[in-house]
Coordinates of C-alpha atoms in Angstrom, one line a residue:
M275 CA -22.7 -24.3 12.4
S276 CA -23.8 -20.8 11.3
L277 CA -20.5 -19.4 11.3
G278 CA -19.4 -22.4 8.9
I279 CA -21.9 -21.3 6.5
M280 CA -20.9 -17.9 6.6
F281 CA -17.5 -19.0 5.6
V282 CA -18.7 -21.3 2.6
V283 CA -21.1 -18.6 1.3
L284 CA -17.9 -16.1 1.1
A285 CA -15.7 -18.6 -0.5
V286 CA -18.6 -19.6 -3.1
L287 CA -19.0 -15.6 -3.8
L288 CA -15.5 -15.0 -4.1
V289 CA -15.0 -18.0 -6.4
C290 CA -18.1 -17.3 -8.8
G291 CA -16.1 -13.8 -9.0
A292 CA -18.6 -11.4 -6.8
P293 CA -17.0 -8.0 -5.9
V294 CA -15.5 -8.5 -2.5
A295 CA -17.9 -6.0 -0.9
V296 CA -20.8 -7.9 -2.5
A297 CA -19.3 -11.5 -0.7
L298 CA -18.7 -9.8 2.7
A299 CA -22.3 -8.6 2.8
G300 CA -23.8 -11.2 1.1
S301 CA -22.3 -14.0 3.8
S302 CA -23.0 -11.8 6.6
L303 CA -26.4 -11.5 5.8
V304 CA -26.8 -14.9 5.5
Y305 CA -25.4 -15.1 9.4
L306 CA -28.0 -13.1 10.5
F307 CA -30.8 -14.8 8.8
I308 CA -29.6 -18.3 10.1
A309 CA -29.0 -17.1 13.5
G310 CA -32.3 -15.2 13.7
M311 CA -30.9 -11.6 14.2
P312 CA -32.6 -8.4 12.5
P313 CA -30.8 -7.5 9.1
I314 CA -31.2 -4.0 10.4
S315 CA -28.3 -4.7 12.6
M316 CA -26.3 -5.2 9.4
L317 CA -26.8 -1.5 8.3
H318 CA -26.2 -0.3 11.9
N319 CA -22.6 -1.8 12.0
M320 CA -21.9 -0.8 8.4
I321 CA -22.5 2.8 9.3
N322 CA -20.5 2.3 12.4
G323 CA -17.8 0.9 10.3
V324 CA -17.4 4.4 8.0
N325 CA -18.2 6.7 10.9
S326 CA -14.7 7.7 11.7
F327 CA -13.2 11.0 11.6
P328 CA -9.6 9.7 10.5
L329 CA -11.4 7.8 7.6
L330 CA -11.9 11.1 6.3
A331 CA -8.1 10.9 4.9
V332 CA -8.4 8.5 2.5
P333 CA -10.5 10.6 -0.1
F334 CA -8.1 13.3 0.2
F335 CA -5.1 11.0 -0.2
I336 CA -6.6 9.6 -3.5
M337 CA -7.3 13.1 -4.5
V338 CA -3.4 14.1 -3.7
G339 CA -2.8 10.8 -6.0
H340 CA -4.7 11.8 -8.7
L341 CA -4.0 15.1 -8.8
M342 CA -0.4 14.3 -9.4
N343 CA -1.0 12.0 -12.0
T344 CA -3.3 14.1 -13.9
G345 CA -1.1 17.2 -13.8
G346 CA 2.0 15.7 -15.3
I347 CA 3.8 15.5 -11.5
T348 CA 4.7 12.3 -12.5
V349 CA 6.9 12.9 -15.1
R350 CA 8.9 15.4 -13.1
I351 CA 9.4 12.9 -10.6
F352 CA 10.2 10.8 -13.1
N353 CA 13.0 13.0 -14.5
F354 CA 14.5 13.9 -11.2
A355 CA 14.9 10.0 -10.2
R356 CA 16.6 9.5 -13.9
A357 CA 18.9 12.3 -13.4
L358 CA 19.8 11.0 -9.8
V359 CA 20.3 7.4 -10.0
G360 CA 20.0 6.7 -13.8
W361 CA 23.8 6.8 -14.2
L362 CA 24.0 3.4 -12.3
P363 CA 24.0 0.2 -14.4
G364 CA 20.7 -0.5 -15.2
G365 CA 19.9 2.8 -14.6
L366 CA 16.3 2.9 -15.5
G367 CA 15.7 -0.2 -13.1
H368 CA 16.8 2.1 -10.3
V369 CA 15.0 5.5 -11.7
N370 CA 11.9 3.4 -11.5
V371 CA 12.4 2.3 -7.8
G372 CA 13.5 5.8 -6.9
A373 CA 10.9 7.4 -8.5
S374 CA 8.2 5.1 -6.4
V375 CA 10.3 6.3 -3.4
I376 CA 9.2 9.8 -4.2
F377 CA 5.5 9.2 -5.4
A378 CA 5.1 7.0 -2.4
G379 CA 5.4 10.3 -0.3
M380 CA 2.6 12.1 -2.2
S381 CA -0.1 9.0 -3.2
G382 CA 0.1 6.3 -0.3
A383 CA -1.2 3.9 -2.5
A384 CA 0.3 1.1 -4.6
V385 CA -2.3 0.9 -7.6
A386 CA -2.2 4.8 -8.2
D387 CA 1.9 4.3 -8.3
A388 CA 1.5 1.4 -10.8
G389 CA -1.1 3.1 -12.9
G390 CA 0.4 6.7 -12.7
L391 CA 4.6 6.1 -12.8
G392 CA 4.2 2.9 -14.4
N393 CA 2.8 3.9 -17.6
V394 CA 6.1 6.3 -18.1
E395 CA 8.0 3.6 -16.5
I396 CA 7.5 0.9 -18.5
K397 CA 7.3 3.2 -21.8
A398 CA 11.2 4.3 -21.0
M399 CA 12.5 0.5 -20.3
R400 CA 10.8 -0.4 -23.4
D401 CA 12.7 2.4 -25.3
A402 CA 15.3 1.8 -24.1
G403 CA 16.1 -1.7 -24.7
Y404 CA 15.4 -3.5 -21.5
E405 CA 13.3 -6.7 -21.8
T406 CA 9.3 -5.8 -21.1
G407 CA 9.1 -8.6 -18.6
F408 CA 12.0 -7.2 -16.7
A409 CA 10.0 -3.4 -16.6
V410 CA 6.8 -4.8 -15.5
G411 CA 8.5 -6.9 -12.9
I412 CA 10.4 -4.2 -11.1
T413 CA 7.3 -1.6 -11.8
A414 CA 5.1 -4.0 -10.1
A415 CA 7.4 -4.7 -7.4
S416 CA 8.3 -1.0 -6.2
S417 CA 5.0 -0.2 -6.1
T418 CA 4.2 -2.1 -3.1
I419 CA 6.8 0.9 -1.4
G420 CA 3.8 3.2 -2.0
P421 CA 1.6 1.9 1.2
I422 CA 4.8 1.6 3.2
I423 CA 6.6 5.1 3.0
P424 CA 3.6 7.8 4.2
P425 CA 1.1 8.6 3.7
S426 CA -0.3 5.5 3.5
L427 CA -3.9 4.8 2.7
P428 CA -3.7 0.8 4.6
L429 CA -1.9 2.7 7.6
V430 CA -4.9 5.0 8.1
L431 CA -7.3 2.1 7.7
Y432 CA -5.3 0.3 10.1
G433 CA -4.9 3.2 12.9
V434 CA -8.4 3.5 13.1
I435 CA -9.4 -0.1 13.5
A436 CA -6.4 -0.8 16.0
Q437 CA -7.0 2.6 17.6
V438 CA -3.2 3.3 17.0
S439 CA -1.6 6.5 16.5
I440 CA -1.6 7.2 12.8
G441 CA 1.3 9.6 13.1
Q442 CA 3.6 6.9 14.7
L443 CA 2.6 4.5 12.0
F444 CA 3.3 7.1 9.3
L445 CA 7.0 7.8 10.7
A446 CA 7.2 3.5 11.3
G447 CA 6.8 3.0 7.7
V448 CA 9.7 5.3 6.1
V449 CA 12.7 3.1 7.7
P450 CA 10.9 -0.2 6.1
G451 CA 10.1 1.6 2.9
L452 CA 13.7 2.5 2.4
L453 CA 14.8 -1.0 3.2
M454 CA 12.4 -2.0 0.3
A455 CA 13.9 0.3 -2.0
I456 CA 17.7 -0.7 -1.5
A457 CA 16.8 -4.3 -1.7
L458 CA 14.9 -3.9 -4.8
M459 CA 18.1 -1.6 -6.3
V460 CA 20.2 -4.4 -4.9
M461 CA 18.4 -7.2 -7.1
V462 CA 18.2 -4.5 -9.8
A463 CA 22.2 -4.3 -9.7
W464 CA 22.2 -8.3 -10.0
Y465 CA 20.2 -8.5 -13.2
S466 CA 22.0 -5.7 -14.6
H467 CA 25.1 -7.3 -13.8
R468 CA 23.8 -10.7 -15.4
R469 CA 21.9 -9.4 -18.5
K470 CA 24.6 -6.4 -19.6
Y471 CA 21.7 -4.0 -19.0
P472 CA 23.4 -0.2 -19.8
K473 CA 23.5 3.1 -17.8
D474 CA 20.9 5.5 -18.8
R475 CA 23.0 8.5 -18.6
A476 CA 26.3 9.7 -17.5
F477 CA 26.0 11.6 -14.3
S478 CA 25.9 15.4 -14.5
L479 CA 25.2 18.0 -11.9
T480 CA 24.0 20.3 -14.7
N481 CA 21.0 17.9 -15.1
L482 CA 20.6 17.1 -11.8
G483 CA 20.3 20.5 -10.7
R484 CA 17.8 21.2 -13.4
A485 CA 15.5 18.3 -12.4
S486 CA 15.9 19.1 -9.0
K487 CA 14.3 22.7 -9.9
D488 CA 11.5 21.2 -11.7
A489 CA 10.7 18.5 -8.9
F490 CA 11.4 20.9 -6.2
L491 CA 8.1 22.0 -5.4
P492 CA 6.4 18.4 -5.7
M493 CA 8.7 16.8 -3.5
M494 CA 7.6 19.0 -0.7
T495 CA 4.5 17.5 -0.4
P496 CA 5.7 14.7 1.9
V497 CA 7.5 17.2 3.8
I498 CA 4.1 19.5 4.1
I499 CA 2.2 15.9 5.4
I500 CA 5.0 14.3 7.5
G501 CA 6.2 17.4 9.0
G502 CA 2.8 18.8 9.9
I503 CA 1.8 15.3 11.6
S504 CA 5.1 15.3 13.3
T505 CA 4.8 18.6 14.8
G506 CA 1.5 18.4 15.3
L507 CA 0.3 21.1 13.5
F508 CA -1.3 18.6 11.4
T509 CA -3.9 16.0 12.0
P510 CA -3.5 13.1 9.6
T511 CA -6.8 14.2 8.4
E512 CA -5.8 17.6 8.1
A513 CA -2.7 16.8 6.4
A514 CA -4.3 15.3 3.8
V515 CA -6.8 18.3 3.2
A516 CA -3.6 20.7 3.1
A517 CA -2.0 17.9 0.4
V518 CA -5.0 18.7 -1.5
A519 CA -5.1 22.2 -1.5
Y520 CA -1.0 22.5 -2.1
S521 CA -1.4 19.8 -4.9
L522 CA -4.2 22.1 -6.5
I523 CA -2.2 25.1 -6.1
L524 CA 0.8 23.8 -8.3
G525 CA -1.5 22.3 -11.1
L526 CA -4.0 25.2 -11.4
A527 CA -1.5 28.2 -10.6
I528 CA 2.0 27.1 -10.7
Y529 CA 2.5 24.7 -13.4
R530 CA -1.0 25.2 -14.9
T531 CA -1.4 21.8 -16.3
L532 CA -5.1 20.9 -14.6
T533 CA -7.9 22.3 -16.3
M534 CA -11.6 22.3 -15.2
R535 CA -12.1 19.4 -17.1
H536 CA -9.0 17.5 -15.6
L537 CA -10.6 18.7 -12.1
L538 CA -13.9 17.3 -12.5
R539 CA -12.0 14.0 -13.9
V540 CA -10.1 13.9 -10.9
T541 CA -13.1 14.6 -8.8
M542 CA -15.0 11.8 -10.2
D543 CA -12.6 9.7 -10.0
T544 CA -11.9 9.9 -6.3
V545 CA -15.6 9.7 -5.7
E546 CA -15.9 6.6 -7.5
T547 CA -12.5 5.0 -5.7
T548 CA -13.7 6.6 -2.3
A549 CA -17.1 4.8 -2.5
A550 CA -15.4 1.6 -3.6
I551 CA -13.4 1.7 -0.5
M552 CA -16.2 3.0 1.8
L553 CA -18.3 0.1 0.7
I554 CA -15.7 -2.5 1.3
V555 CA -14.9 -1.1 4.7
G556 CA -18.5 -1.4 5.8
A557 CA -19.2 -4.8 4.6
A558 CA -16.2 -6.3 6.2
A559 CA -17.6 -4.1 9.4
V560 CA -19.9 -6.4 9.5
F561 CA -17.8 -9.4 8.7
A562 CA -15.8 -8.4 11.8
W563 CA -18.5 -7.5 13.9
I564 CA -19.6 -11.4 13.9
L565 CA -16.7 -12.6 14.2
T566 CA -16.0 -10.7 17.5
A567 CA -19.2 -11.4 18.5
N568 CA -18.2 -15.5 18.4
Q569 CA -14.9 -15.1 19.9
A570 CA -13.2 -15.6 17.0
A571 CA -10.4 -13.8 18.2
Q572 CA -10.2 -15.7 21.4
H573 CA -10.5 -18.9 20.1
L574 CA -7.7 -18.1 17.4
G575 CA -5.5 -17.2 20.3
S576 CA -6.3 -19.8 22.5
F577 CA -5.4 -22.1 19.4
V578 CA -2.1 -20.2 18.7
L579 CA -0.7 -19.5 22.3
G580 CA -1.7 -23.3 23.3
F581 CA 0.6 -24.3 20.5
T582 CA 3.4 -21.5 21.6
D583 CA 4.1 -18.5 23.5
N584 CA 7.2 -17.8 21.5
R585 CA 7.1 -14.2 20.3
Y586 CA 8.8 -15.0 17.3
I587 CA 7.0 -18.1 16.4
V588 CA 3.6 -16.5 16.9
I589 CA 5.0 -13.8 14.6
F590 CA 6.1 -16.1 11.8
L591 CA 2.1 -18.2 11.9
M592 CA 0.8 -14.5 11.9
M593 CA 2.7 -13.6 8.8
V594 CA 1.6 -17.0 7.1
L595 CA -1.7 -16.1 7.9
V596 CA -1.8 -12.6 6.7
L597 CA 0.3 -13.5 3.3
I598 CA -2.4 -16.4 2.3
V599 CA -5.4 -14.1 3.2
G600 CA -3.9 -11.4 1.2
C601 CA -3.5 -13.9 -1.6
F602 CA -7.7 -14.0 -2.0
M603 CA -8.8 -10.7 -0.7
E604 CA -8.4 -6.8 -1.1
T605 CA -5.9 -5.2 1.3
I606 CA -8.7 -3.2 2.7
A607 CA -11.1 -5.8 3.6
A608 CA -8.2 -7.8 4.9
I609 CA -7.4 -5.1 7.5
T610 CA -10.9 -4.8 8.5
I611 CA -11.2 -8.2 9.1
L612 CA -7.5 -9.6 10.2
V613 CA -6.7 -6.5 12.9
P614 CA -9.5 -7.0 15.0
V615 CA -8.6 -11.0 15.6
L616 CA -4.7 -10.6 15.4
L617 CA -4.3 -7.6 17.6
P618 CA -5.3 -9.4 21.2
I619 CA -2.6 -12.1 20.4
A620 CA -0.1 -9.4 19.6
H621 CA -0.8 -7.6 23.0
T622 CA -0.7 -11.0 24.5
V623 CA 2.6 -12.0 23.5
G624 CA 4.0 -8.5 23.6
I625 CA 3.8 -7.4 20.0
D626 CA 4.0 -3.5 20.1
P627 CA 0.7 -2.9 17.6
V628 CA 2.7 0.1 15.4
H629 CA 5.1 -2.9 14.6
L630 CA 2.2 -4.9 14.0
G631 CA 0.9 -2.5 11.5
I632 CA 3.8 -2.3 9.4
I633 CA 4.4 -6.2 8.8
V634 CA 0.9 -6.5 8.3
I635 CA 0.3 -4.0 5.6
L636 CA 3.6 -5.3 3.9
N637 CA 2.3 -8.9 3.6
L638 CA -0.8 -7.3 2.4
M639 CA 1.6 -5.6 0.0
L640 CA 2.8 -9.0 -1.3
G641 CA -0.2 -10.0 -1.8
L642 CA -1.0 -7.3 -4.5
L643 CA 1.9 -8.8 -6.4
T644 CA 0.4 -12.9 -6.3
P645 CA -2.8 -14.2 -7.9
P646 CA -5.8 -14.6 -7.6
V647 CA -6.5 -11.2 -6.7
G648 CA -3.2 -9.1 -7.6
M649 CA -4.6 -5.8 -8.2
V650 CA -1.2 -4.3 -9.4
L651 CA -0.6 -7.4 -11.5
Y652 CA -4.2 -6.2 -13.7
V653 CA -3.2 -2.7 -13.6
L654 CA 0.1 -3.5 -15.0
S655 CA -1.3 -5.8 -17.4
R656 CA -3.7 -3.3 -18.7
V657 CA -1.1 -0.4 -19.1
S658 CA 2.1 -2.6 -20.7
G659 CA -0.3 -4.9 -22.7
V660 CA 1.2 -7.9 -21.4
R661 CA -0.7 -10.9 -20.6
F662 CA -1.8 -11.2 -16.7
E663 CA -0.2 -14.9 -16.4
E664 CA 3.3 -13.4 -17.8
C665 CA 2.8 -10.0 -15.3
V666 CA 3.2 -12.9 -12.7
R667 CA 6.2 -14.6 -13.9
A668 CA 7.8 -11.4 -14.4
T669 CA 7.4 -10.0 -10.6
A670 CA 7.7 -13.3 -9.0
P671 CA 11.7 -13.2 -8.7
F672 CA 11.1 -9.4 -6.8
L673 CA 8.9 -11.1 -4.2
V674 CA 12.1 -12.6 -3.1
P675 CA 14.3 -8.8 -1.6
L676 CA 10.7 -8.3 -0.5
L677 CA 10.2 -11.1 1.2
I678 CA 13.6 -10.9 3.0
V679 CA 12.9 -7.0 4.2
L680 CA 10.0 -8.8 5.7
M681 CA 11.5 -10.9 7.8
L682 CA 14.4 -8.6 8.9
L683 CA 10.8 -6.2 10.0
A684 CA 9.3 -9.1 11.6
F685 CA 12.2 -9.9 13.8
I686 CA 13.9 -6.9 14.7
P687 CA 11.1 -4.4 15.3
Q688 CA 13.7 -1.4 16.2
L689 CA 14.0 -1.3 12.2
S690 CA 10.0 0.2 12.3
L691 CA 10.3 1.4 16.1
M692 CA 13.1 3.7 15.9
L693 CA 11.6 6.7 14.7
P694 CA 8.4 6.6 16.5
T695 CA 10.3 6.2 19.8
L696 CA 12.4 8.4 19.2
L697 CA 9.6 11.3 18.3
Y698 CA 6.7 10.0 20.2
R699 CA 8.1 7.7 23.3

């Protein structure tokens, strides 16, 4: 009964518009009072939830994304993608996807991609005569590549909770991220054929060489991160610090686009974003602790395995659960709550935890494109000046290729495990 009341309180708080951290902490506190447990245990578990060395990577990866956006580096990335694939029919749609793939190797967050690159991409597509709905839809869909291709804030958090190698998770995201990009580019090509969208510009080796030169140094950021982790030179946290240092060198010494005022604003934005994330992580850790104490994972596992022990059906049921949760809950909170519940079930039926991490994160990224939470849609609504409801309609068709990729990844584990197997196992 206490657990049921906790879920009712959580649902009421979320429906009333309370922040996710407040809803999680408030419902957990109600449970503690009803169960007669000391409230101090809540603070104890919140502190334990955020007391993790790998979580130090989170603020640094956030800061890299802010530095890239503030330092004008996103424009260089966009121009390089434009020179590389802008000659295709519907060129700026392909540029949109390509720029997101490149920026994904720097920021690791879908919202940073949508807020930074989105502003540049939507304006360029509008100026070129593309429909605003198409521009918003492809921008929203391509931004979900950010947390799949390393570095990735959600994968860092998953690795901490599941006690899985973050280096393996990062490598496991490379092929899925590229598959997402290919699927979206196929969708752009189909739209372009139907609507007669133009090529952006003719292909030119001169333009490509110039754009490559301008974007070369920023594009070395993912090389530093992934190369350092893969070779054992850095831990993920140390790689995040190295990426911040490299971004500062680019912005302050080489391009000179960062001023002390910019740096102060970036630092404050990073602190604010990190504080919000850590508050959610701490509150979700208490909620997950209560679920664990009540053996929620075991009960759910017994129910699912009593219904079927077929690995593929179990994967499908997991995906449905995560998709539903992702529509209503912020990504960080969903990971913290769901992973301790799903991991024992996955282990029982032989699902690799690295493989599970990729499909869980991609599931939750789709939640960023669906109401009522849909954080990416809210960001793009503000950036583009388009109503939220119109953003939802414009993005809906682009969910199809992403769902196809999700199904492929779920049922063909080697697509995500080939690189970790090659380099780590």
